[in-house]
Amino acid sequence: MKKRVPKMQRQEILQRNLSTNPFITDEDLAEEFNCSIQTIRLDRLELGIPEVRERMKQVAEKNYTKVRSVINSEIVGELVELELGKKATSIMEVTSDMVSMKSKVCRGHHIFSQANMLAMALIDADVVLTGSARVRYRRPVYLKEKVIATAFIARNHGNKHLVKVVSKVGAEEVFTAKFIIVSR
Amino acid sequence: MKKRVPKMQRQEILQRNLSTNPFITDEDLAEEFNCSIQTIRLDRLELGIPEVRERMKQVAEKNYTKVRSVINSEIVGELVELELGKKATSIMEVTSDMVSMKSKVCRGHHIFSQANMLAMALIDADVVLTGSARVRYRRPVYLKEKVIATAFIARNHGNKHLVKVVSKVGAEEVFTAKFIIVSR
């Protein structure tokens, strides 16, 4: 069992961790510090740090204004990073309406949709279409898991763009894709 | 301009056409017979033939009971044909929530979803997962177009199944896909 960290020190590390990665959940932090989730909530309250969903939204809102090719509401998941024409990241939490009733595994097309819309949002053009895709599902994704997709442009050839996407749950790759996106 | 067909003859042809292809719309029929849509509606009423949506549902309901791998509500579009382990067909109408606000083109992931769920429904097993996919978008699909996807099993290799899907609007290919589906 891990040793408990004193409050002062914990709040310092917590603040540092959240400034580098604003998407760590209270659950993750509680586990890291071997304390209760309630303690983390009180820490955040004292430090004036909003909850993860709110932090995600704040970051996403800044990114949505940069997107040219698609409308915000069309993006699947929250757009947490965007360097137009270079790379982008989105986070999607698997909700109960996305999993198979039988196996409780997230239906593949939701993971595809997240990656595909991210690939499109990345393109610095007003109108974009998907030309083709090659995708691979590496392991099943389950209810409540958070899928973090990162996309980058691997090659531009005129109005055709090769976009690669890797989707992870934690450190584990769950899905990879290559899209040919055509801009107009 | 095409010549009008007398009523008796028209109703005969109409009945024959709809028994081979129950998914022809009143619009298509009106065009074929060079008459108004209202005339076709009256014809159907006299012949006791329900409207296309109802006909589609009737056929689909029979097929849903055959599916093992997925729940009805998970299928994207209406499942209008199913020979478990062999081939399947679904029809999806492009609605306004599926098109890009900017280009009015149907978002690629909807067309992917239809094909992917059809490929899964086709498999004669209780639990299925998508392993990989290669897809190609042949031409943009627009609002109100009806996408007819047909899937067939090209090869079985143990618990891995290669499923090919071709999606058409009318006679035109709009999308093709190859899925590797894994059954358990």
XYZ file of N, CA, C and O in Angstrom, chain A residues 67-71 73-74 76 99-103 105-110 112-113 116-117 120 125-138 140 142 184, chain B residues 67-71 73-74 76 99-103 105-110 112-113 116-117 120 125-138 140 142 184:
328
model
N -11.639 25.741 -35.768
C -12.022 24.774 -36.804
C -12.677 25.466 -37.993
O -13.514 26.339 -37.812
N -12.303 25.069 -39.204
C -12.915 25.665 -40.390
C -13.881 24.705 -41.080
O -14.922 25.109 -41.591
N -13.508 23.431 -41.111
C -14.174 22.493 -42.017
C -15.484 21.928 -41.493
O -16.332 21.514 -42.270
N -15.654 21.899 -40.182
C -16.877 21.305 -39.643
C -17.462 22.192 -38.551
O -16.796 23.083 -38.025
N -18.726 21.938 -38.231
C -19.424 22.679 -37.185
C -19.146 21.969 -35.847
O -19.088 20.745 -35.795
N -20.820 21.099 -33.309
C -21.709 20.033 -32.847
C -21.488 18.747 -33.628
O -21.931 17.685 -33.225
N -20.786 18.846 -34.760
C -20.540 17.645 -35.559
C -19.354 16.843 -35.045
O -19.191 15.674 -35.379
N -17.262 14.567 -32.816
C -17.637 13.500 -31.894
C -16.609 13.475 -30.768
O -15.430 13.256 -31.004
N -22.648 1.268 -26.342
C -22.152 -0.104 -26.221
C -23.199 -1.110 -26.701
O -24.398 -0.835 -26.676
N -22.705 -2.242 -27.141
C -23.567 -3.342 -27.519
C -24.310 -3.832 -26.289
O -23.732 -3.961 -25.215
N -25.613 -4.086 -26.435
C -26.426 -4.565 -25.318
C -25.869 -5.901 -24.822
O -25.923 -6.206 -23.642
N -25.392 -6.691 -25.762
C -24.981 -8.045 -25.414
C -23.597 -8.099 -24.784
O -23.406 -8.687 -23.738
N -22.618 -7.483 -25.445
C -21.229 -7.662 -25.000
C -20.705 -6.499 -24.172
O -19.628 -6.587 -23.606
N -19.500 -3.938 -25.206
C -18.347 -3.368 -25.907
C -18.838 -2.194 -26.755
O -19.911 -2.255 -27.353
N -18.051 -1.133 -26.801
C -18.405 0.049 -27.596
C -18.465 -0.339 -29.071
O -17.542 -0.944 -29.602
N -19.574 -0.007 -29.722
C -19.728 -0.281 -31.148
C -18.628 0.432 -31.928
O -18.371 1.618 -31.708
N -18.022 -0.318 -32.847
C -16.881 0.194 -33.602
C -17.137 1.492 -34.333
O -16.225 2.308 -34.479
N -18.364 1.708 -34.775
C -18.584 2.907 -35.584
C -18.488 4.197 -34.781
O -18.200 5.259 -35.343
N -18.672 4.118 -33.446
C -18.500 5.323 -32.628
C -17.023 5.718 -32.580
O -16.679 6.902 -32.633
N -14.858 4.937 -34.837
C -14.579 5.411 -36.191
C -15.012 6.876 -36.340
O -14.278 7.711 -36.858
N -16.209 7.182 -35.865
C -16.758 8.533 -36.018
C -15.877 9.571 -35.339
O -15.620 10.650 -35.892
N -12.768 9.958 -37.471
C -13.061 10.552 -38.770
C -13.356 12.045 -38.661
O -12.835 12.868 -39.415
N -14.171 12.442 -37.694
C -14.482 13.859 -37.539
C -13.256 14.634 -37.087
O -13.069 15.791 -37.478
N -11.147 15.325 -40.069
C -11.730 16.379 -40.902
C -11.522 17.754 -40.267
O -11.209 18.722 -40.954
N -9.359 23.940 -44.320
C -10.146 24.232 -45.518
C -11.610 24.322 -45.135
O -12.006 23.810 -44.079
N -12.424 24.954 -45.984
C -13.827 25.136 -45.622
C -14.689 23.906 -45.886
O -15.629 23.637 -45.166
N -14.359 23.197 -46.969
C -15.156 22.009 -47.287
C -14.231 20.807 -47.414
O -13.241 20.847 -48.139
N -14.546 19.763 -46.685
C -13.740 18.546 -46.730
C -14.635 17.308 -46.842
O -15.769 17.312 -46.377
N -14.100 16.285 -47.488
C -14.814 15.018 -47.636
C -13.828 13.897 -47.355
O -12.632 14.042 -47.580
N -14.351 12.770 -46.875
C -13.496 11.606 -46.681
C -13.450 10.815 -47.990
O -14.501 10.528 -48.572
N -12.251 10.495 -48.434
C -12.095 9.721 -49.657
C -12.020 8.231 -49.364
O -12.699 7.418 -49.990
N -11.189 7.884 -48.394
C -11.083 6.471 -48.032
C -10.518 6.350 -46.630
O -10.019 7.312 -46.051
N -10.605 5.154 -46.091
C -10.106 4.917 -44.736
C -9.667 3.473 -44.577
O -10.237 2.571 -45.190
N -8.629 3.299 -43.777
C -8.216 1.969 -43.350
C -8.130 2.010 -41.853
O -7.393 2.838 -41.305
N -8.856 1.150 -41.200
C -8.893 1.212 -39.738
C -8.671 -0.164 -39.136
O -8.969 -1.188 -39.752
N -8.155 -0.141 -37.933
C -7.875 -1.385 -37.228
C -8.299 -1.232 -35.761
O -7.921 -0.258 -35.112
N -9.100 -2.172 -35.296
C -9.520 -2.165 -33.898
C -8.578 -3.087 -33.129
O -8.523 -4.280 -33.398
N -7.852 -2.511 -32.178
C -6.811 -3.288 -31.487
C -7.314 -4.066 -30.288
O -6.838 -5.134 -29.980
N -11.146 -4.374 -27.602
C -12.479 -3.847 -27.307
C -12.413 -2.661 -26.345
O -11.550 -2.631 -25.462
N -14.646 -0.483 -23.548
C -15.796 -0.754 -22.698
C -16.456 0.526 -22.166
O -15.875 1.614 -22.233
N -11.715 21.040 -50.628
C -12.179 21.706 -51.853
C -11.874 23.175 -51.826
O -11.944 23.770 -50.759
N -31.791 -11.972 -36.726
C -30.462 -11.500 -36.329
C -30.055 -12.070 -34.974
O -30.859 -12.095 -34.051
N -28.813 -12.518 -34.853
C -28.328 -13.048 -33.582
C -27.363 -12.093 -32.890
O -27.347 -11.966 -31.675
N -26.502 -11.445 -33.674
C -25.331 -10.771 -33.118
C -25.613 -9.378 -32.564
O -24.897 -8.895 -31.699
N -26.644 -8.719 -33.051
C -26.901 -7.351 -32.594
C -28.383 -7.181 -32.277
O -29.222 -7.978 -32.682
N -28.682 -6.112 -31.539
C -30.060 -5.805 -31.180
C -30.642 -4.940 -32.303
O -29.947 -4.107 -32.883
N -32.398 -2.313 -32.556
C -32.271 -0.856 -32.516
C -30.850 -0.409 -32.850
O -30.613 0.754 -33.121
N -29.905 -1.350 -32.815
C -28.524 -0.979 -33.120
C -28.261 -0.921 -34.623
O -27.286 -0.331 -35.064
N -28.307 0.296 -38.230
C -28.449 1.636 -38.794
C -29.160 1.495 -40.134
O -28.645 0.841 -41.034
N -26.285 15.336 -42.419
C -25.473 16.043 -43.412
C -24.656 17.160 -42.781
O -25.012 17.695 -41.735
N -23.550 17.470 -43.415
C -22.724 18.597 -43.009
C -23.520 19.876 -43.205
O -24.192 20.065 -44.208
N -23.459 20.768 -42.206
C -24.172 22.036 -42.304
C -23.682 22.823 -43.517
O -24.426 23.538 -44.161
N -22.401 22.693 -43.775
C -21.800 23.515 -44.817
C -22.051 22.973 -46.228
O -22.492 23.697 -47.101
N -21.727 21.692 -46.430
C -21.761 21.171 -47.801
C -23.034 20.384 -48.117
O -23.277 20.029 -49.258
N -23.559 17.490 -47.534
C -23.154 16.128 -47.878
C -23.268 15.268 -46.622
O -22.915 15.707 -45.525
N -23.746 14.051 -46.787
C -23.876 13.134 -45.644
C -22.496 12.841 -45.076
O -21.572 12.492 -45.803
N -22.355 12.990 -43.758
C -21.093 12.699 -43.081
C -20.734 11.229 -43.288
O -21.580 10.342 -43.102
N -19.468 11.013 -43.636
C -19.005 9.675 -43.974
C -19.255 8.628 -42.906
O -19.500 7.462 -43.225
N -19.230 9.046 -41.626
C -19.353 8.015 -40.604
C -20.750 7.396 -40.536
O -20.909 6.285 -40.056
N -21.767 8.084 -41.040
C -23.103 7.481 -41.078
C -23.143 6.341 -42.097
O -23.749 5.301 -41.857
N -20.558 4.681 -43.065
C -19.729 3.628 -42.454
C -20.558 2.829 -41.447
O -20.529 1.600 -41.435
N -21.308 3.523 -40.607
C -22.092 2.864 -39.550
C -23.110 1.893 -40.137
O -23.271 0.774 -39.648
N -21.172 -1.097 -41.421
C -20.545 -1.859 -40.344
C -21.584 -2.673 -39.555
O -21.391 -3.858 -39.270
N -22.707 -2.052 -39.211
C -23.727 -2.774 -38.458
C -24.348 -3.874 -39.313
O -24.697 -4.940 -38.808
N -22.065 -6.823 -39.310
C -22.143 -7.545 -38.040
C -23.433 -8.359 -37.935
O -23.420 -9.505 -37.486
N -23.642 -15.584 -35.241
C -22.996 -15.801 -33.939
C -23.583 -14.824 -32.937
O -24.177 -13.815 -33.327
N -23.420 -15.132 -31.648
C -24.028 -14.281 -30.631
C -23.221 -13.027 -30.325
O -23.768 -11.983 -30.016
N -21.904 -13.162 -30.377
C -21.065 -12.002 -30.086
C -20.093 -11.769 -31.246
O -19.395 -12.683 -31.669
N -20.095 -10.547 -31.750
C -19.195 -10.202 -32.856
C -18.506 -8.870 -32.591
O -19.051 -7.998 -31.910
N -17.311 -8.742 -33.122
C -16.540 -7.503 -33.015
C -15.945 -7.197 -34.377
O -15.669 -8.110 -35.149
N -15.720 -5.903 -34.634
C -15.038 -5.547 -35.875
C -13.538 -5.552 -35.626
O -13.070 -4.961 -34.657
N -12.804 -6.246 -36.478
C -11.350 -6.294 -36.352
C -10.684 -5.194 -37.152
O -9.818 -4.479 -36.648
N -11.091 -5.040 -38.389
C -10.522 -3.989 -39.231
C -11.475 -3.685 -40.373
O -12.436 -4.410 -40.613
N -11.192 -2.574 -41.047
C -12.037 -2.171 -42.172
C -11.229 -1.367 -43.179
O -10.300 -0.640 -42.804
N -11.572 -1.550 -44.439
C -11.055 -0.705 -45.514
C -12.255 -0.186 -46.262
O -13.060 -0.983 -46.750
N -12.353 1.117 -46.341
C -13.548 1.688 -46.971
C -13.167 2.753 -47.989
O -12.113 3.381 -47.886
N -14.041 2.906 -48.964
C -13.804 3.889 -50.015
C -15.111 4.634 -50.301
O -16.154 4.007 -50.502
N -15.033 5.955 -50.258
C -16.200 6.776 -50.576
C -16.113 7.163 -52.049
O -15.167 7.837 -52.453
N -17.080 6.702 -52.850
C -17.002 6.873 -54.311
C -17.559 8.213 -54.780
O -17.077 8.796 -55.729
N -20.088 11.822 -53.155
C -20.839 12.373 -52.024
C -22.298 11.906 -52.044
O -22.869 11.714 -53.118
N -26.163 12.874 -50.712
C -26.841 14.096 -50.313
C -28.124 13.832 -49.526
O -28.629 12.700 -49.499
N -17.343 -14.739 -31.633
C -16.850 -15.445 -30.441
C -17.721 -16.638 -30.103
O -18.928 -16.559 -30.269
